[in-house]
Amino acid sequence: MPSTPHRALRGFLALCTAAGLASVAAPSAHASPGTGPSAVVTMGDSYISGEAGRWLGNSLTNSGSRNGTDRAWTGSAYDPSRVYGTTAGGCHRSDTAEVKSAGAIASSLVNLACSGATTDNVIRASQGGQAYKGEAPQADQLAAVAASHDVELIALSIGGNDLGFADIIATCAKDYIVWYSYCHDDQQAEVDARIDGVMADVGRSVDEIRAVMTAAGYTSSDYRIVLQSYPSPIPRAAENRYAESGWARTNTGGCPFWNADSTWARDSLVPQLANRLKGVASAKGVQFMDLRDALQGREVCAKTSKQVSSTVPASATSSEWARWIDSQSTQGLVQESMHPNAYGQQALGRCLALVHARPTGNHSCKNTAGSGASGMYLTAG
């Protein structure tokens, strides 16, 4: 471990980083990366913060525990803080968030991610970054963690909000429910117009993390950054268990999208974003974890998954792994829609644990049909 002078210097440099004052490189005599417990840190947006971790599958029952799907049920009322703690209604860092579901991969599992965050909320304040939901930019928060812990791995999920994921989902749902028109054509044009700028900002976020860690005394070999992509919460058209016509997709399934839009999202949009993020990872020399297929067959409305009911219990092996769109707004918050639920997050946590054990290379994480989180596995990618 570093001597006391090293520890004091690391703490000072971290504070300087937070204030935007650090300009000196790490001392050449630096012997080891940390002065405290080992840590794995997650940063970014809702897909890694733990949004929708309140839910164990989806149920049409609107009362009580909702057939066991609502983890906020106390027996007499709903208390989201049972899942999200003090971040309920804000950053929504759930107790099943990816890093919290990864198992004992480090002494400390630190979740700095925040639901709704963009790259501006990752970048240090001194570099133009912005506070969000009452918290300092995530890179500034990382500086304090790096000073007090031996950070081994930092997983980053960012770019979806910059690209306008929520707006795309809302537009596609509205085009199905209200306008009876497709969304994929105009939305693809919007994505194509914005994605280059978004990827540049994702790259800058990676640079910011590197700058913070260097200022804290870490060398590039002392820790890893893993940039991850996004899983699709909805299936392609051929794998949807509800007919395209009628109201079942809206009122029963919670997946109000046309076939053409569903297939576009699953087979074009999600892969396009994953491929571009992989390109950023390559350019910045960090690992990449491809999650595009992580929820395959477990998406909302997927034929191979089931809703929870009084006769079909919640189960990691058969229930949906993503939160539906609650069109009636009778269960929880709308912002939880189209995110991995508690089952999905446990699966992504397993992915993180698997990548933690693979110090090199890019990897795709996939699930095994009929299995829970323990069935997640990696392929080269």
Tab-separated table of C-alpha atoms in Angstrom:
chain	number	residue	atom	x	y	z
A	1	MET	CA	0.000	0.000	0.000
A	2	PRO	CA	1.168	3.605	-0.522
A	3	SER	CA	2.923	5.369	2.322
A	4	THR	CA	1.149	8.110	4.287
A	5	PRO	CA	2.643	10.886	2.086
A	6	HIS	CA	1.297	9.109	-0.999
A	7	ARG	CA	-2.121	8.899	0.631
A	8	ALA	CA	-2.145	12.596	1.455
A	9	LEU	CA	-1.027	13.459	-2.077
A	10	ARG	CA	-3.733	11.278	-3.627
A	11	GLY	CA	-6.390	12.967	-1.518
A	12	PHE	CA	-5.093	16.434	-2.392
A	13	LEU	CA	-4.981	15.658	-6.105
A	14	ALA	CA	-8.513	14.306	-6.021
A	15	LEU	CA	-9.751	17.489	-4.393
A	16	CYS	CA	-7.896	19.537	-7.001
A	17	THR	CA	-9.540	17.486	-9.731
A	18	ALA	CA	-12.976	18.219	-8.313
A	19	ALA	CA	-12.107	21.920	-8.270
A	20	GLY	CA	-10.610	21.834	-11.756
A	21	LEU	CA	-7.131	22.719	-10.479
A	22	ALA	CA	-5.097	19.574	-11.055
A	23	SER	CA	-2.561	19.826	-13.833
A	24	VAL	CA	0.310	17.682	-12.605
A	25	ALA	CA	0.794	14.060	-13.585
A	26	ALA	CA	0.748	11.173	-11.144
A	27	PRO	CA	4.070	10.779	-9.287
A	28	SER	CA	6.387	8.205	-10.827
A	29	ALA	CA	6.987	6.712	-7.387
A	30	HIS	CA	3.325	5.722	-7.090
A	31	ALA	CA	3.399	2.075	-6.061
A	32	SER	CA	-0.220	0.902	-6.014
A	33	PRO	CA	-3.570	2.287	-7.130
A	34	GLY	CA	-5.492	2.539	-3.895
A	35	THR	CA	-5.339	3.453	-0.244
A	36	GLY	CA	-8.579	1.855	0.855
A	37	PRO	CA	-10.940	-1.005	0.074
A	38	SER	CA	-11.184	-2.295	-3.474
A	39	ALA	CA	-14.062	-0.828	-5.449
A	40	VAL	CA	-16.061	-1.306	-8.633
A	41	VAL	CA	-17.880	1.855	-9.720
A	42	THR	CA	-20.810	2.337	-12.093
A	43	MET	CA	-21.501	5.664	-13.776
A	44	GLY	CA	-23.999	6.987	-16.275
A	45	ASP	CA	-27.735	6.791	-16.772
A	46	SER	CA	-30.880	4.888	-15.811
A	47	TYR	CA	-29.893	1.620	-17.468
A	48	ILE	CA	-27.103	1.206	-14.946
A	49	SER	CA	-28.454	3.246	-12.017
A	50	GLY	CA	-31.188	0.710	-11.371
A	51	GLU	CA	-34.328	2.359	-12.747
A	52	ALA	CA	-37.310	-0.059	-12.578
A	53	GLY	CA	-35.615	-2.245	-9.978
A	54	ARG	CA	-38.853	-1.969	-8.016
A	55	TRP	CA	-40.497	-4.606	-10.193
A	56	LEU	CA	-40.380	-8.401	-10.444
A	57	GLY	CA	-42.095	-8.869	-13.788
A	58	ASN	CA	-45.351	-7.217	-14.857
A	59	SER	CA	-48.865	-7.853	-13.588
A	60	LEU	CA	-52.262	-6.437	-14.529
A	61	THR	CA	-53.366	-6.545	-10.881
A	62	ASN	CA	-53.382	-2.978	-9.552
A	63	SER	CA	-53.817	-3.632	-5.847
A	64	GLY	CA	-51.687	-4.899	-2.991
A	65	SER	CA	-48.377	-6.428	-3.988
A	66	ARG	CA	-49.614	-6.696	-7.577
A	67	ASN	CA	-49.248	-10.468	-7.449
A	68	GLY	CA	-45.812	-10.163	-5.903
A	69	THR	CA	-44.319	-7.953	-8.601
A	70	ASP	CA	-44.185	-4.716	-6.570
A	71	ARG	CA	-41.258	-4.705	-4.156
A	72	ALA	CA	-42.374	-1.320	-2.777
A	73	TRP	CA	-45.457	-2.873	-1.138
A	74	THR	CA	-45.211	-2.718	2.658
A	75	GLY	CA	-48.372	-4.675	3.366
A	76	SER	CA	-50.471	-1.550	3.701
A	77	ALA	CA	-48.926	1.041	1.368
A	78	TYR	CA	-46.264	1.613	-1.288
A	79	ASP	CA	-42.834	2.847	-0.265
A	80	PRO	CA	-40.399	3.100	-3.199
A	81	SER	CA	-37.564	3.888	-0.781
A	82	ARG	CA	-37.587	0.198	0.108
A	83	VAL	CA	-35.975	-0.269	-3.311
A	84	TYR	CA	-34.428	3.089	-4.226
A	85	GLY	CA	-33.450	4.280	-0.753
A	86	THR	CA	-32.889	8.017	-0.499
A	87	THR	CA	-32.817	8.300	-4.302
A	88	ALA	CA	-36.511	7.387	-4.673
A	89	GLY	CA	-38.090	9.901	-7.035
A	90	GLY	CA	-34.643	11.046	-8.124
A	91	CYS	CA	-31.642	9.085	-9.385
A	92	HIS	CA	-33.434	5.778	-8.720
A	93	ARG	CA	-30.394	3.781	-7.642
A	94	SER	CA	-32.043	0.501	-6.801
A	95	ASP	CA	-30.837	-2.252	-4.509
A	96	THR	CA	-30.704	-4.553	-7.545
A	97	ALA	CA	-28.786	-2.129	-9.788
A	98	GLU	CA	-26.126	-3.740	-11.966
A	99	VAL	CA	-23.215	-3.178	-9.594
A	100	LYS	CA	-25.275	-4.237	-6.574
A	101	SER	CA	-26.243	-7.477	-8.328
A	102	ALA	CA	-22.726	-8.372	-9.410
A	103	GLY	CA	-21.837	-10.227	-6.224
A	104	ALA	CA	-18.662	-9.899	-4.178
A	105	ILE	CA	-16.439	-8.640	-6.990
A	106	ALA	CA	-14.952	-5.905	-4.768
A	107	SER	CA	-15.095	-4.735	-1.181
A	108	SER	CA	-17.133	-1.688	-2.177
A	109	LEU	CA	-19.741	-1.536	-4.940
A	110	VAL	CA	-20.291	2.132	-5.736
A	111	ASN	CA	-23.207	3.345	-7.859
A	112	LEU	CA	-22.793	6.954	-9.057
A	113	ALA	CA	-25.211	6.633	-11.985
A	114	CYS	CA	-28.423	8.629	-12.095
A	115	SER	CA	-31.648	8.049	-13.990
A	116	GLY	CA	-32.001	10.625	-16.744
A	117	ALA	CA	-28.321	11.567	-16.806
A	118	THR	CA	-26.617	12.739	-19.970
A	119	THR	CA	-22.935	13.132	-20.761
A	120	ASP	CA	-23.117	16.682	-19.350
A	121	ASN	CA	-23.856	15.120	-15.964
A	122	VAL	CA	-20.762	12.923	-16.135
A	123	ILE	CA	-18.221	15.602	-17.086
A	124	ARG	CA	-16.536	17.564	-14.276
A	125	ALA	CA	-18.015	20.920	-13.348
A	126	SER	CA	-14.673	22.574	-14.055
A	127	GLN	CA	-14.904	21.296	-17.630
A	128	GLY	CA	-18.440	22.487	-18.200
A	129	GLY	CA	-20.302	19.545	-16.687
A	130	GLN	CA	-23.593	20.058	-14.914
A	131	ALA	CA	-24.964	19.007	-11.554
A	132	TYR	CA	-28.105	16.874	-11.758
A	133	LYS	CA	-30.891	16.135	-9.315
A	134	GLY	CA	-29.017	17.897	-6.551
A	135	GLU	CA	-25.760	16.006	-7.088
A	136	ALA	CA	-22.372	17.083	-8.402
A	137	PRO	CA	-21.294	15.780	-11.818
A	138	GLN	CA	-20.398	12.113	-11.624
A	139	ALA	CA	-16.720	12.605	-12.525
A	140	ASP	CA	-16.390	14.934	-9.537
A	141	GLN	CA	-17.972	12.277	-7.338
A	142	LEU	CA	-15.564	9.721	-8.790
A	143	ALA	CA	-12.603	11.829	-7.613
A	144	ALA	CA	-13.615	11.301	-3.989
A	145	VAL	CA	-14.111	7.563	-4.514
A	146	ALA	CA	-10.726	7.247	-6.232
A	147	ALA	CA	-9.032	8.958	-3.278
A	148	SER	CA	-10.587	6.710	-0.635
A	149	HIS	CA	-10.754	3.390	-2.496
A	150	ASP	CA	-8.678	1.126	-4.700
A	151	VAL	CA	-10.824	1.435	-7.822
A	152	GLU	CA	-10.432	-1.629	-10.046
A	153	LEU	CA	-13.139	-1.164	-12.654
A	154	ILE	CA	-15.482	1.600	-13.778
A	155	ALA	CA	-18.518	0.621	-15.859
A	156	LEU	CA	-20.136	3.387	-17.900
A	157	SER	CA	-23.576	3.458	-19.540
A	158	ILE	CA	-24.217	6.788	-21.235
A	159	GLY	CA	-25.482	8.295	-24.479
A	160	GLY	CA	-29.065	7.051	-24.553
A	161	ASN	CA	-30.518	10.217	-23.056
A	162	ASP	CA	-28.298	12.403	-25.234
A	163	LEU	CA	-29.766	10.576	-28.211
A	164	GLY	CA	-33.306	11.010	-26.899
A	165	PHE	CA	-34.308	7.428	-26.078
A	166	ALA	CA	-37.269	8.513	-23.946
A	167	ASP	CA	-38.566	10.792	-26.692
A	168	ILE	CA	-38.203	8.038	-29.285
A	169	ILE	CA	-40.206	5.620	-27.121
A	170	ALA	CA	-42.877	8.227	-26.420
A	171	THR	CA	-43.156	9.129	-30.098
A	172	CYS	CA	-43.429	5.516	-31.216
A	173	ALA	CA	-46.042	4.722	-28.573
A	174	LYS	CA	-48.077	7.797	-29.478
A	175	ASP	CA	-47.870	6.928	-33.173
A	176	TYR	CA	-49.364	3.520	-32.334
A	177	ILE	CA	-52.038	4.634	-29.866
A	178	VAL	CA	-53.074	8.011	-31.271
A	179	TRP	CA	-51.895	8.635	-34.803
A	180	TYR	CA	-51.925	5.134	-36.321
A	181	SER	CA	-48.672	5.905	-38.113
A	182	TYR	CA	-45.117	4.603	-38.055
A	183	CYS	CA	-42.312	6.274	-36.140
A	184	HIS	CA	-39.205	4.496	-37.408
A	185	ASP	CA	-38.735	6.537	-40.554
A	186	ASP	CA	-38.648	10.004	-39.008
A	187	GLN	CA	-36.981	8.779	-35.813
A	188	GLN	CA	-34.181	7.092	-37.760
A	189	ALA	CA	-33.495	10.399	-39.459
A	190	GLU	CA	-33.342	12.109	-36.066
A	191	VAL	CA	-30.928	9.486	-34.742
A	192	ASP	CA	-28.685	9.740	-37.794
A	193	ALA	CA	-28.541	13.518	-37.435
A	194	ARG	CA	-27.531	13.387	-33.770
A	195	ILE	CA	-25.475	10.255	-33.282
A	196	ASP	CA	-22.075	11.619	-34.328
A	197	GLY	CA	-22.308	14.394	-31.750
A	198	VAL	CA	-23.540	11.980	-29.095
A	199	MET	CA	-20.642	9.623	-29.677
A	200	ALA	CA	-18.187	12.513	-29.417
A	201	ASP	CA	-19.696	13.369	-26.037
A	202	VAL	CA	-19.505	9.737	-24.908
A	203	GLY	CA	-15.835	9.767	-25.840
A	204	ARG	CA	-15.353	12.937	-23.839
A	205	SER	CA	-16.990	11.249	-20.840
A	206	VAL	CA	-14.413	8.466	-21.066
A	207	ASP	CA	-11.667	11.083	-21.257
A	208	GLU	CA	-13.043	12.743	-18.136
A	209	ILE	CA	-12.933	9.494	-16.206
A	210	ARG	CA	-9.348	8.987	-17.305
A	211	ALA	CA	-8.422	12.530	-16.238
A	212	VAL	CA	-9.919	12.050	-12.790
A	213	MET	CA	-8.152	8.737	-12.260
A	214	THR	CA	-4.793	10.106	-13.469
A	215	ALA	CA	-5.091	13.085	-11.156
A	216	ALA	CA	-5.835	10.696	-8.299
A	217	GLY	CA	-2.545	8.902	-8.891
A	218	TYR	CA	-3.663	5.939	-10.972
A	219	THR	CA	-1.839	4.704	-14.033
A	220	SER	CA	-3.779	3.267	-16.957
A	221	SER	CA	-2.859	-0.260	-15.875
A	222	ASP	CA	-4.233	0.222	-12.352
A	223	TYR	CA	-7.884	0.079	-13.354
A	224	ARG	CA	-10.239	-0.637	-16.246
A	225	ILE	CA	-13.071	1.233	-17.896
A	226	VAL	CA	-15.886	-0.822	-19.410
A	227	LEU	CA	-18.231	1.037	-21.750
A	228	GLN	CA	-21.493	-0.832	-22.187
A	229	SER	CA	-24.363	-0.665	-24.654
A	230	TYR	CA	-28.109	-0.998	-24.122
A	231	PRO	CA	-30.413	-4.027	-24.193
A	232	SER	CA	-33.663	-3.881	-26.133
A	233	PRO	CA	-36.730	-3.834	-23.834
A	234	ILE	CA	-39.094	-4.892	-26.636
A	235	PRO	CA	-38.960	-7.858	-29.029
A	236	ARG	CA	-38.896	-7.836	-32.803
A	237	ALA	CA	-42.335	-8.233	-34.386
A	238	ALA	CA	-42.084	-11.982	-35.023
A	239	GLU	CA	-41.428	-12.596	-31.316
A	240	ASN	CA	-44.335	-10.537	-29.918
A	241	ARG	CA	-47.098	-12.624	-28.338
A	242	TYR	CA	-49.832	-10.077	-29.095
A	243	ALA	CA	-51.394	-9.333	-32.465
A	244	GLU	CA	-50.556	-5.994	-34.040
A	245	SER	CA	-54.214	-5.018	-34.360
A	246	GLY	CA	-56.560	-4.345	-31.464
A	247	TRP	CA	-55.756	-3.007	-28.012
A	248	ALA	CA	-53.980	-5.975	-26.439
A	249	ARG	CA	-50.491	-4.545	-26.949
A	250	THR	CA	-51.548	-1.343	-25.203
A	251	ASN	CA	-53.955	-2.438	-22.467
A	252	THR	CA	-52.677	-5.949	-21.753
A	253	GLY	CA	-49.083	-6.219	-22.828
A	254	GLY	CA	-47.800	-2.712	-22.247
A	255	CYS	CA	-45.899	-2.691	-25.550
A	256	PRO	CA	-47.824	-0.237	-27.783
A	257	PHE	CA	-45.685	-0.364	-30.922
A	258	TRP	CA	-46.307	-1.298	-34.553
A	259	ASN	CA	-44.551	-4.369	-35.928
A	260	ALA	CA	-42.348	-2.306	-38.227
A	261	ASP	CA	-41.352	0.011	-35.375
A	262	SER	CA	-40.676	-2.877	-32.994
A	263	THR	CA	-38.413	-4.633	-35.456
A	264	TRP	CA	-36.667	-1.361	-36.275
A	265	ALA	CA	-35.963	-0.696	-32.590
A	266	ARG	CA	-34.745	-4.233	-31.906
A	267	ASP	CA	-32.787	-4.910	-35.085
A	268	SER	CA	-31.687	-1.450	-36.247
A	269	LEU	CA	-31.680	1.195	-33.517
A	270	VAL	CA	-30.262	-0.889	-30.665
A	271	PRO	CA	-27.555	-2.473	-32.873
A	272	GLN	CA	-26.684	0.911	-34.425
A	273	LEU	CA	-26.095	2.420	-30.990
A	274	ALA	CA	-24.184	-0.646	-29.806
A	275	ASN	CA	-21.901	-0.612	-32.838
A	276	ARG	CA	-21.175	3.081	-32.469
A	277	LEU	CA	-20.446	2.716	-28.740
A	278	LYS	CA	-18.096	-0.144	-29.555
A	279	GLY	CA	-16.312	2.211	-31.912
A	280	VAL	CA	-15.883	4.749	-29.107
A	281	ALA	CA	-14.541	2.040	-26.805
A	282	SER	CA	-12.009	1.018	-29.436
A	283	ALA	CA	-10.919	4.592	-30.100
A	284	LYS	CA	-10.471	5.284	-26.399
A	285	GLY	CA	-8.761	1.995	-25.572
A	286	VAL	CA	-11.370	0.717	-23.112
A	287	GLN	CA	-13.287	-2.542	-22.901
A	288	PHE	CA	-16.746	-2.872	-24.413
A	289	MET	CA	-19.672	-4.908	-23.100
A	290	ASP	CA	-22.387	-5.453	-25.696
A	291	LEU	CA	-25.804	-5.875	-24.089
A	292	ARG	CA	-27.973	-5.738	-27.209
A	293	ASP	CA	-29.085	-9.378	-26.754
A	294	ALA	CA	-29.057	-9.510	-22.949
A	295	LEU	CA	-32.877	-9.503	-22.695
A	296	GLN	CA	-33.515	-11.658	-25.761
A	297	GLY	CA	-36.754	-13.583	-25.192
A	298	ARG	CA	-37.321	-11.792	-21.865
A	299	GLU	CA	-38.543	-8.493	-23.314
A	300	VAL	CA	-41.933	-6.941	-22.647
A	301	CYS	CA	-44.524	-8.908	-24.681
A	302	ALA	CA	-42.016	-11.575	-25.778
A	303	LYS	CA	-43.607	-14.895	-26.718
A	304	THR	CA	-41.205	-16.838	-24.507
A	305	SER	CA	-42.029	-14.853	-21.342
A	306	LYS	CA	-45.178	-14.456	-19.283
A	307	GLN	CA	-46.967	-11.828	-17.276
A	308	VAL	CA	-47.396	-12.511	-13.574
A	309	SER	CA	-50.913	-13.328	-12.355
A	310	SER	CA	-52.664	-15.015	-9.463
A	311	THR	CA	-51.880	-18.366	-11.083
A	312	VAL	CA	-48.503	-17.514	-12.653
A	313	PRO	CA	-46.026	-16.449	-9.950
A	314	ALA	CA	-43.175	-14.042	-10.479
A	315	SER	CA	-40.139	-15.983	-11.630
A	316	ALA	CA	-36.712	-15.132	-12.993
A	317	THR	CA	-37.031	-18.062	-15.373
A	318	SER	CA	-40.392	-17.178	-16.946
A	319	SER	CA	-41.331	-13.554	-16.184
A	320	GLU	CA	-40.476	-10.547	-18.318
A	321	TRP	CA	-37.167	-8.885	-17.471
A	322	ALA	CA	-38.146	-5.352	-18.510
A	323	ARG	CA	-40.758	-2.898	-17.269
A	324	TRP	CA	-43.778	-2.399	-19.482
A	325	ILE	CA	-45.431	0.908	-20.395
A	326	ASP	CA	-48.201	1.399	-17.856
A	327	SER	CA	-50.589	3.240	-20.137
A	328	GLN	CA	-53.012	3.921	-17.287
A	329	SER	CA	-50.273	5.170	-14.929
A	330	THR	CA	-51.696	3.073	-12.119
A	331	GLN	CA	-48.459	1.396	-11.045
A	332	GLY	CA	-45.399	3.379	-10.040
A	333	LEU	CA	-43.766	6.053	-12.180
A	334	VAL	CA	-43.865	6.294	-15.956
A	335	GLN	CA	-40.094	6.892	-15.980
A	336	GLU	CA	-39.586	3.248	-14.998
A	337	SER	CA	-41.018	2.103	-18.335
A	338	MET	CA	-38.786	0.268	-20.824
A	339	HIS	CA	-35.953	-0.400	-18.349
A	340	PRO	CA	-34.606	-3.707	-17.062
A	341	ASN	CA	-36.593	-4.631	-13.953
A	342	ALA	CA	-35.171	-6.386	-10.894
A	343	TYR	CA	-34.740	-9.642	-12.833
A	344	GLY	CA	-33.121	-7.808	-15.735
A	345	GLN	CA	-30.786	-5.924	-13.434
A	346	GLN	CA	-29.726	-9.107	-11.688
A	347	ALA	CA	-28.893	-10.495	-15.104
A	348	LEU	CA	-26.865	-7.414	-16.037
A	349	GLY	CA	-25.109	-7.663	-12.694
A	350	ARG	CA	-24.038	-11.157	-13.627
A	351	CYS	CA	-22.738	-9.763	-16.931
A	352	LEU	CA	-20.657	-7.226	-15.019
A	353	ALA	CA	-19.242	-9.948	-12.784
A	354	LEU	CA	-18.297	-12.024	-15.816
A	355	VAL	CA	-16.557	-9.094	-17.482
A	356	HIS	CA	-14.819	-8.238	-14.223
A	357	ALA	CA	-13.194	-11.661	-14.452
A	358	ARG	CA	-12.087	-10.991	-18.063
A	359	PRO	CA	-9.450	-8.244	-17.919
A	360	THR	CA	-9.061	-7.970	-21.692
A	361	GLY	CA	-11.164	-8.041	-24.833
A	362	ASN	CA	-14.677	-7.022	-25.811
A	363	HIS	CA	-17.594	-9.210	-24.813
A	364	SER	CA	-21.274	-9.697	-25.588
A	365	CYS	CA	-23.481	-10.855	-22.711
A	366	LYS	CA	-26.456	-13.096	-23.419
A	367	ASN	CA	-28.995	-15.104	-21.467
A	368	THR	CA	-29.845	-18.779	-21.455
A	369	ALA	CA	-33.508	-19.510	-22.189
A	370	GLY	CA	-35.367	-20.807	-19.151
A	371	SER	CA	-32.627	-19.775	-16.744
A	372	GLY	CA	-32.229	-16.872	-14.329
A	373	ALA	CA	-29.259	-14.550	-13.899
A	374	SER	CA	-26.930	-17.489	-13.349
A	375	GLY	CA	-27.461	-18.439	-16.986
A	376	MET	CA	-25.874	-15.273	-18.379
A	377	TYR	CA	-22.769	-15.922	-20.438
A	378	LEU	CA	-20.203	-14.070	-22.512
A	379	THR	CA	-19.217	-14.447	-26.126
A	380	ALA	CA	-16.364	-12.682	-27.872
A	381	GLY	CA	-17.523	-9.405	-29.226
